[in-house]
Amino acid sequence: MAHVPCSDPVTVMPQLNRQVLLKARPADIPGPEHFDIVETAVPELRDGEILVRNQFLSVEPAMRGWVSAVANYSVPVGIGEVMRAFAAGEVVASRHQGFAEGDKVTGLFGWQDLAVVGAAAVTRKVTETDLPLSLALGVLGLNGVTAYFGLIEVGQPKPGDTVVVSTAAGSVGSAVGQIARLSGCRTVGIAGGGAKTAQCRDDFGFDAAIDYKATNDLDAAIAAACPDGVDVYFDNTAGRISDAVMKHLAVRARVVICGTASVSSWETWPSGPRVERHLLVKRARVQGFLVFDYQARYAEAIARLAGWVRDGRLAYAEDILDGIDQAPGAIKGLYQGDNRGKRLIRLHP
């Protein structure tokens, strides 16, 4: 019988895709009622596109701003559009010369099982194959990179400084505290609840941790934890926590404004204590920070962060929800403090 040579293998394209769409625009924190899960056909790849099978979807505090009617640093997600989200997955088909089947990638792929995207949507190829892929969305992703550049470049920590971090048990805050310790600083974390303050001390090595939910006098608690004042404040919250910290700034302190999670709405604009006198007397500096300003240097940060993870000097925690059905309620749960670590949705093993 004659031998018939086999043809080159042909990629079998998946036919159906589950997507989470924005159904209604929330006035405050988005919940399950603001999203729909639909099943759609996967479009054919065009030249320059790749098909990514998402394995992990990220859940970020910033998503509240992404679905708001008021644009901030990005255009709001449109009604009926796939929820904007960072994801990590594997290239399963490619019509782009820069990507091959099997490549692990991260990027703005959205809350969906499968993403047909161009190269512009890809943040990077994941080369740390010895480490879990999920880390590319956490300590080796935007959270870790945010902590790294926000502290090192904006906070400019010096050995012996006291560094205070709000939401210190979170994915950004926990990395900030550890990088500060690696920089020779004393670290004080502020978090909500006994479990999270214990996590700050036991898992992330903070020298002190303040439970703002259980403290009647936050001002006194900060004074006790920071007897020489606060040299660097990494602010993820705004609100009353930040108001209290500002009173204790040391001379030439640096304040990094990374997030405003405690403010439920900026419409109308909230009022609060005046901080100008603290800044004047202490000659302190306050600077806003967006990680996207450092995009050209992501590789630098990720290389250092990955080295610290491998050496056991940078710990992390993950809060993993299984299945895309978990996505619609994931942001609300994040703001309720349900998570213990970086919140992710796992789609495929």
Short mmCIF file of C-alpha atoms in Angstrom, two decimals:
data_model
loop_
_atom_site.label_atom_id
_atom_site.label_comp_id
_atom_site.label_asym_id
_atom_site.label_seq_id
_atom_site.Cartn_x
_atom_site.Cartn_y
_atom_site.Cartn_z
CA MET A 1 0.00 0.00 0.00
CA ALA A 2 1.46 3.37 -1.00
CA HIS A 3 2.39 5.85 1.73
CA VAL A 4 0.42 9.08 1.62
CA PRO A 5 2.36 11.98 3.16
CA CYS A 6 0.57 13.96 5.84
CA SER A 7 -0.19 17.62 5.20
CA ASP A 8 0.90 20.33 7.63
CA PRO A 9 -1.32 20.43 10.73
CA VAL A 10 -4.19 22.86 10.48
CA THR A 11 -5.19 24.98 13.47
CA VAL A 12 -8.76 24.24 14.46
CA MET A 13 -10.34 27.56 15.41
CA PRO A 14 -12.73 27.57 18.37
CA GLN A 15 -16.23 28.43 17.25
CA LEU A 16 -17.90 29.98 20.31
CA ASN A 17 -16.83 32.51 22.88
CA ARG A 18 -18.32 33.58 26.22
CA GLN A 19 -18.05 37.30 26.92
CA VAL A 20 -18.98 39.62 29.80
CA LEU A 21 -20.61 42.79 28.43
CA LEU A 22 -21.35 46.05 30.21
CA LYS A 23 -25.15 46.23 30.36
CA ALA A 24 -25.73 49.41 32.37
CA ARG A 25 -23.55 52.19 33.69
CA PRO A 26 -23.29 52.19 37.50
CA ALA A 27 -23.53 55.32 39.59
CA ASP A 28 -20.92 53.94 41.97
CA ILE A 29 -19.35 50.49 42.27
CA PRO A 30 -20.39 48.06 39.50
CA GLY A 31 -22.15 44.87 40.55
CA PRO A 32 -23.64 41.80 38.86
CA GLU A 33 -26.67 43.77 37.69
CA HIS A 34 -24.48 45.91 35.43
CA PHE A 35 -23.19 43.03 33.29
CA ASP A 36 -24.46 40.36 30.92
CA ILE A 37 -22.75 37.12 29.93
CA VAL A 38 -23.32 36.22 26.28
CA GLU A 39 -22.14 33.57 23.86
CA THR A 40 -20.89 34.76 20.49
CA ALA A 41 -19.18 33.38 17.40
CA VAL A 42 -15.40 33.74 17.18
CA PRO A 43 -14.51 35.89 14.14
CA GLU A 44 -11.96 34.69 11.60
CA LEU A 45 -8.46 35.99 12.04
CA ARG A 46 -7.29 38.71 9.71
CA ASP A 47 -3.69 39.47 8.82
CA GLY A 48 -1.88 40.93 11.83
CA GLU A 49 -4.20 39.35 14.41
CA ILE A 50 -3.85 36.59 16.98
CA LEU A 51 -6.34 34.47 18.90
CA VAL A 52 -5.66 34.25 22.63
CA ARG A 53 -7.30 31.69 24.90
CA ASN A 54 -7.47 33.52 28.21
CA GLN A 55 -6.47 31.52 31.27
CA PHE A 56 -6.72 34.26 33.89
CA LEU A 57 -8.75 37.48 33.95
CA SER A 58 -7.73 40.34 36.21
CA VAL A 59 -10.00 42.25 38.59
CA GLU A 60 -8.75 45.78 39.33
CA PRO A 61 -9.98 48.65 41.52
CA ALA A 62 -9.49 50.85 38.43
CA MET A 63 -12.37 49.03 36.71
CA ARG A 64 -14.81 51.18 38.65
CA GLY A 65 -13.43 54.20 36.82
CA TRP A 66 -13.39 52.40 33.46
CA VAL A 67 -17.18 51.95 33.51
CA SER A 68 -17.97 55.38 34.94
CA ALA A 69 -19.83 57.90 32.81
CA VAL A 70 -17.13 60.42 33.68
CA ALA A 71 -13.94 59.80 31.72
CA ASN A 72 -10.69 59.96 33.68
CA TYR A 73 -7.45 58.81 32.09
CA SER A 74 -9.19 56.38 29.72
CA VAL A 75 -12.31 56.33 27.56
CA PRO A 76 -15.22 54.69 29.42
CA VAL A 77 -16.24 51.18 28.37
CA GLY A 78 -19.26 51.47 26.10
CA ILE A 79 -22.64 49.93 26.87
CA GLY A 80 -22.76 46.57 25.10
CA GLU A 81 -18.98 46.30 24.89
CA VAL A 82 -16.80 43.55 26.36
CA MET A 83 -15.64 44.63 29.80
CA ARG A 84 -12.13 46.02 29.54
CA ALA A 85 -9.71 43.90 31.52
CA PHE A 86 -6.17 42.68 31.56
CA ALA A 87 -5.83 38.95 30.97
CA ALA A 88 -3.14 36.31 30.57
CA GLY A 89 -3.39 33.40 28.21
CA GLU A 90 -1.95 31.41 25.33
CA VAL A 91 -1.85 32.17 21.63
CA VAL A 92 -3.85 29.39 19.93
CA ALA A 93 -3.80 30.81 16.39
CA SER A 94 -1.72 33.53 14.77
CA ARG A 95 -1.61 35.57 11.61
CA HIS A 96 1.06 37.87 13.01
CA GLN A 97 4.71 37.14 12.39
CA GLY A 98 5.66 38.28 15.89
CA PHE A 99 3.56 35.65 17.66
CA ALA A 100 3.46 31.87 17.44
CA GLU A 101 1.00 29.31 18.72
CA GLY A 102 1.92 28.45 22.29
CA ASP A 103 3.24 31.90 23.20
CA LYS A 104 2.09 33.07 26.64
CA VAL A 105 0.94 36.68 26.55
CA THR A 106 -0.75 39.34 28.64
CA GLY A 107 -2.71 42.35 27.53
CA LEU A 108 -6.03 44.14 27.38
CA PHE A 109 -7.96 41.11 26.15
CA GLY A 110 -11.17 41.76 28.07
CA TRP A 111 -13.45 39.62 30.20
CA GLN A 112 -13.94 36.77 27.73
CA ASP A 113 -12.78 33.23 27.06
CA LEU A 114 -11.16 34.07 23.73
CA ALA A 115 -9.79 37.32 22.33
CA VAL A 116 -9.04 38.18 18.70
CA VAL A 117 -6.61 41.09 18.95
CA GLY A 118 -3.87 42.93 17.16
CA ALA A 119 -0.36 43.37 18.51
CA ALA A 120 -1.27 46.72 20.10
CA ALA A 121 -3.48 44.95 22.66
CA VAL A 122 -0.57 42.79 23.88
CA THR A 123 1.31 44.16 26.85
CA ARG A 124 4.09 41.59 26.63
CA LYS A 125 5.10 38.01 26.02
CA VAL A 126 5.54 36.19 29.30
CA THR A 127 9.06 34.77 29.49
CA GLU A 128 9.10 33.74 33.17
CA THR A 129 7.97 30.21 32.32
CA ASP A 130 9.38 28.88 35.60
CA LEU A 131 6.78 30.94 37.51
CA PRO A 132 2.96 30.66 37.50
CA LEU A 133 1.29 32.50 34.60
CA SER A 134 -1.13 34.15 37.04
CA LEU A 135 1.74 36.25 38.43
CA ALA A 136 1.87 38.11 35.11
CA LEU A 137 -1.37 39.82 36.21
CA GLY A 138 -0.22 40.48 39.77
CA VAL A 139 3.21 40.87 41.26
CA LEU A 140 4.83 40.49 37.80
CA GLY A 141 2.11 42.52 36.10
CA LEU A 142 0.69 46.00 36.47
CA ASN A 143 0.27 45.63 40.23
CA GLY A 144 3.93 44.85 40.85
CA VAL A 145 5.12 47.35 38.26
CA THR A 146 2.89 50.02 39.83
CA ALA A 147 4.39 49.33 43.23
CA TYR A 148 7.92 49.36 41.84
CA PHE A 149 7.84 52.62 39.89
CA GLY A 150 5.45 54.39 42.24
CA LEU A 151 7.72 53.78 45.20
CA ILE A 152 11.18 53.87 43.60
CA GLU A 153 10.69 56.71 41.12
CA VAL A 154 8.08 58.88 42.84
CA GLY A 155 8.51 57.99 46.51
CA GLN A 156 12.32 57.86 46.27
CA PRO A 157 12.82 55.87 49.48
CA LYS A 158 16.09 56.13 51.38
CA PRO A 159 17.49 53.69 53.94
CA GLY A 160 16.03 54.48 57.34
CA ASP A 161 12.89 56.15 55.97
CA THR A 162 9.49 55.32 57.43
CA VAL A 163 7.15 54.28 54.60
CA VAL A 164 3.40 54.14 55.24
CA VAL A 165 1.14 52.27 52.81
CA SER A 166 -2.67 52.30 52.69
CA THR A 167 -4.54 49.15 51.53
CA ALA A 168 -1.31 47.49 52.56
CA ALA A 169 -2.61 43.92 52.21
CA GLY A 170 -3.67 44.50 48.60
CA SER A 171 -1.75 43.44 45.52
CA VAL A 172 -0.10 46.85 45.06
CA GLY A 173 0.26 47.80 48.72
CA SER A 174 1.82 44.50 49.78
CA ALA A 175 4.45 44.82 47.05
CA VAL A 176 5.15 48.45 48.00
CA GLY A 177 5.81 47.45 51.60
CA GLN A 178 8.19 44.67 50.62
CA ILE A 179 10.09 46.79 48.10
CA ALA A 180 10.42 49.46 50.79
CA ARG A 181 11.89 46.86 53.14
CA LEU A 182 14.31 45.77 50.42
CA SER A 183 15.29 49.45 50.16
CA GLY A 184 16.23 49.55 53.85
CA CYS A 185 13.08 51.30 55.09
CA ARG A 186 10.83 50.79 58.08
CA THR A 187 7.30 49.96 56.91
CA VAL A 188 3.85 50.63 58.37
CA GLY A 189 0.78 49.18 56.70
CA ILE A 190 -2.81 50.38 57.04
CA ALA A 191 -5.49 47.78 56.26
CA GLY A 192 -9.04 46.88 57.23
CA GLY A 193 -9.64 43.99 59.64
CA GLY A 194 -7.56 41.81 61.90
CA ALA A 195 -6.91 39.16 59.25
CA LYS A 196 -5.49 41.69 56.81
CA THR A 197 -3.31 43.46 59.36
CA ALA A 198 -1.96 40.06 60.46
CA GLN A 199 -1.26 39.28 56.80
CA CYS A 200 0.67 42.55 56.52
CA ARG A 201 2.91 41.60 59.43
CA ASP A 202 3.21 37.84 58.98
CA ASP A 203 3.23 37.41 55.20
CA PHE A 204 4.53 40.72 53.88
CA GLY A 205 6.93 41.71 56.64
CA PHE A 206 5.55 45.10 57.64
CA ASP A 207 7.14 46.37 60.83
CA ALA A 208 3.74 47.58 62.07
CA ALA A 209 0.16 47.35 60.86
CA ILE A 210 -2.84 49.51 61.75
CA ASP A 211 -6.40 48.22 61.51
CA TYR A 212 -8.32 51.34 60.53
CA LYS A 213 -11.65 49.59 61.07
CA ALA A 214 -10.90 48.76 64.70
CA THR A 215 -9.08 51.97 65.63
CA ASN A 216 -11.13 54.70 67.29
CA ASP A 217 -8.29 57.21 67.02
CA LEU A 218 -6.48 56.74 63.72
CA ASP A 219 -4.42 59.88 64.33
CA ALA A 220 -3.03 58.47 67.59
CA ALA A 221 -2.39 55.06 66.01
CA ILE A 222 -0.30 56.62 63.23
CA ALA A 223 1.59 58.77 65.72
CA ALA A 224 2.45 55.68 67.80
CA ALA A 225 3.55 53.67 64.76
CA CYS A 226 5.55 56.56 63.26
CA PRO A 227 7.24 58.39 66.15
CA ASP A 228 9.70 60.11 63.79
CA GLY A 229 7.07 61.01 61.21
CA VAL A 230 6.22 59.63 57.77
CA ASP A 231 8.90 60.03 55.12
CA VAL A 232 6.98 58.34 52.29
CA TYR A 233 3.22 57.83 52.12
CA PHE A 234 1.96 55.56 49.34
CA ASP A 235 -1.69 56.52 49.07
CA ASN A 236 -4.13 54.05 47.56
CA THR A 237 -7.26 55.35 49.27
CA ALA A 238 -7.60 59.13 49.78
CA GLY A 239 -10.32 59.97 52.33
CA ARG A 240 -10.00 59.88 56.09
CA ILE A 241 -6.97 57.56 56.14
CA SER A 242 -4.96 60.00 54.06
CA ASP A 243 -6.26 62.95 56.05
CA ALA A 244 -4.84 61.33 59.18
CA VAL A 245 -1.48 60.46 57.62
CA MET A 246 -0.92 64.00 56.32
CA LYS A 247 -0.70 65.32 59.89
CA HIS A 248 2.36 63.16 60.49
CA LEU A 249 4.49 63.92 57.45
CA ALA A 250 8.19 64.34 58.18
CA VAL A 251 10.24 67.20 56.77
CA ARG A 252 10.66 66.73 52.99
CA ALA A 253 8.21 63.83 52.90
CA ARG A 254 7.04 62.40 49.57
CA VAL A 255 3.39 61.46 49.03
CA VAL A 256 2.57 59.13 46.13
CA ILE A 257 -1.07 59.40 44.99
CA CYS A 258 -1.76 56.04 43.37
CA GLY A 259 -5.48 55.54 44.03
CA THR A 260 -8.61 57.01 45.60
CA ALA A 261 -10.47 53.82 46.49
CA SER A 262 -12.29 55.24 49.52
CA VAL A 263 -14.05 57.98 47.53
CA SER A 264 -17.30 56.55 46.19
CA SER A 265 -18.03 59.38 43.77
CA TRP A 266 -16.39 62.52 42.42
CA GLU A 267 -19.75 63.91 41.34
CA THR A 268 -20.22 66.16 43.23
CA TRP A 269 -16.62 66.76 44.25
CA PRO A 270 -16.09 65.79 47.91
CA SER A 271 -14.54 68.23 50.36
CA GLY A 272 -12.14 67.47 53.19
CA PRO A 273 -9.50 68.91 55.50
CA ARG A 274 -7.03 71.36 54.00
CA VAL A 275 -3.56 69.80 53.68
CA GLU A 276 -1.67 72.83 52.36
CA ARG A 277 -0.34 73.87 55.77
CA HIS A 278 1.12 70.40 56.39
CA LEU A 279 2.83 70.46 53.00
CA LEU A 280 4.18 73.97 53.51
CA VAL A 281 5.55 73.51 57.01
CA LYS A 282 7.08 70.11 56.22
CA ARG A 283 8.26 71.15 52.72
CA ALA A 284 6.60 67.96 51.50
CA ARG A 285 5.87 66.90 47.94
CA VAL A 286 2.66 65.28 46.64
CA GLN A 287 2.67 63.66 43.20
CA GLY A 288 0.06 61.74 41.26
CA PHE A 289 1.18 58.54 39.57
CA LEU A 290 -0.05 56.43 36.65
CA VAL A 291 1.92 53.32 35.78
CA PHE A 292 1.22 53.77 32.05
CA ASP A 293 3.73 56.64 32.06
CA TYR A 294 6.47 54.04 32.58
CA GLN A 295 5.45 51.59 29.85
CA ALA A 296 8.80 51.80 28.08
CA ARG A 297 10.49 50.53 31.26
CA TYR A 298 8.17 47.65 32.23
CA ALA A 299 10.80 45.02 31.37
CA GLU A 300 13.25 46.59 33.81
CA ALA A 301 10.78 46.36 36.69
CA ILE A 302 9.54 42.86 35.85
CA ALA A 303 13.09 41.48 35.72
CA ARG A 304 13.82 42.80 39.22
CA LEU A 305 10.47 41.70 40.62
CA ALA A 306 10.85 38.18 39.17
CA GLY A 307 14.31 37.90 40.70
CA TRP A 308 12.95 38.82 44.11
CA VAL A 309 10.11 36.29 43.77
CA ARG A 310 12.57 33.53 42.84
CA ASP A 311 14.81 34.45 45.77
CA GLY A 312 11.89 34.32 48.18
CA ARG A 313 12.26 38.02 49.05
CA LEU A 314 8.96 39.10 47.48
CA ALA A 315 5.86 37.27 48.70
CA TYR A 316 2.45 37.43 47.06
CA ALA A 317 -1.11 36.31 47.69
CA GLU A 318 -3.80 35.44 45.17
CA ASP A 319 -7.59 35.34 45.50
CA ILE A 320 -8.76 33.14 42.62
CA LEU A 321 -12.38 32.76 41.52
CA ASP A 322 -13.18 29.91 39.12
CA GLY A 323 -15.22 30.45 35.97
CA ILE A 324 -16.35 33.43 33.93
CA ASP A 325 -19.70 33.36 35.78
CA GLN A 326 -17.81 34.85 38.75
CA ALA A 327 -16.82 37.97 36.80
CA PRO A 328 -19.92 40.20 37.14
CA GLY A 329 -19.72 40.35 40.94
CA ALA A 330 -15.95 40.38 41.23
CA ILE A 331 -15.41 44.16 41.29
CA LYS A 332 -18.03 44.74 43.98
CA GLY A 333 -16.48 42.01 46.11
CA LEU A 334 -13.10 43.67 45.72
CA TYR A 335 -14.43 46.95 47.12
CA GLN A 336 -16.17 45.10 49.94
CA GLY A 337 -12.80 43.67 50.96
CA ASP A 338 -13.77 40.06 50.24
CA ASN A 339 -10.44 39.24 48.61
CA ARG A 340 -7.25 38.14 50.34
CA GLY A 341 -4.64 38.98 47.73
CA LYS A 342 -4.70 39.72 44.01
CA ARG A 343 -8.18 38.91 42.70
CA LEU A 344 -8.21 36.80 39.54
CA ILE A 345 -10.76 34.78 37.59
CA ARG A 346 -9.46 31.44 36.34
CA LEU A 347 -10.97 30.22 33.08
CA HIS A 348 -8.91 27.30 31.81
CA PRO A 349 -6.59 24.95 33.71
#
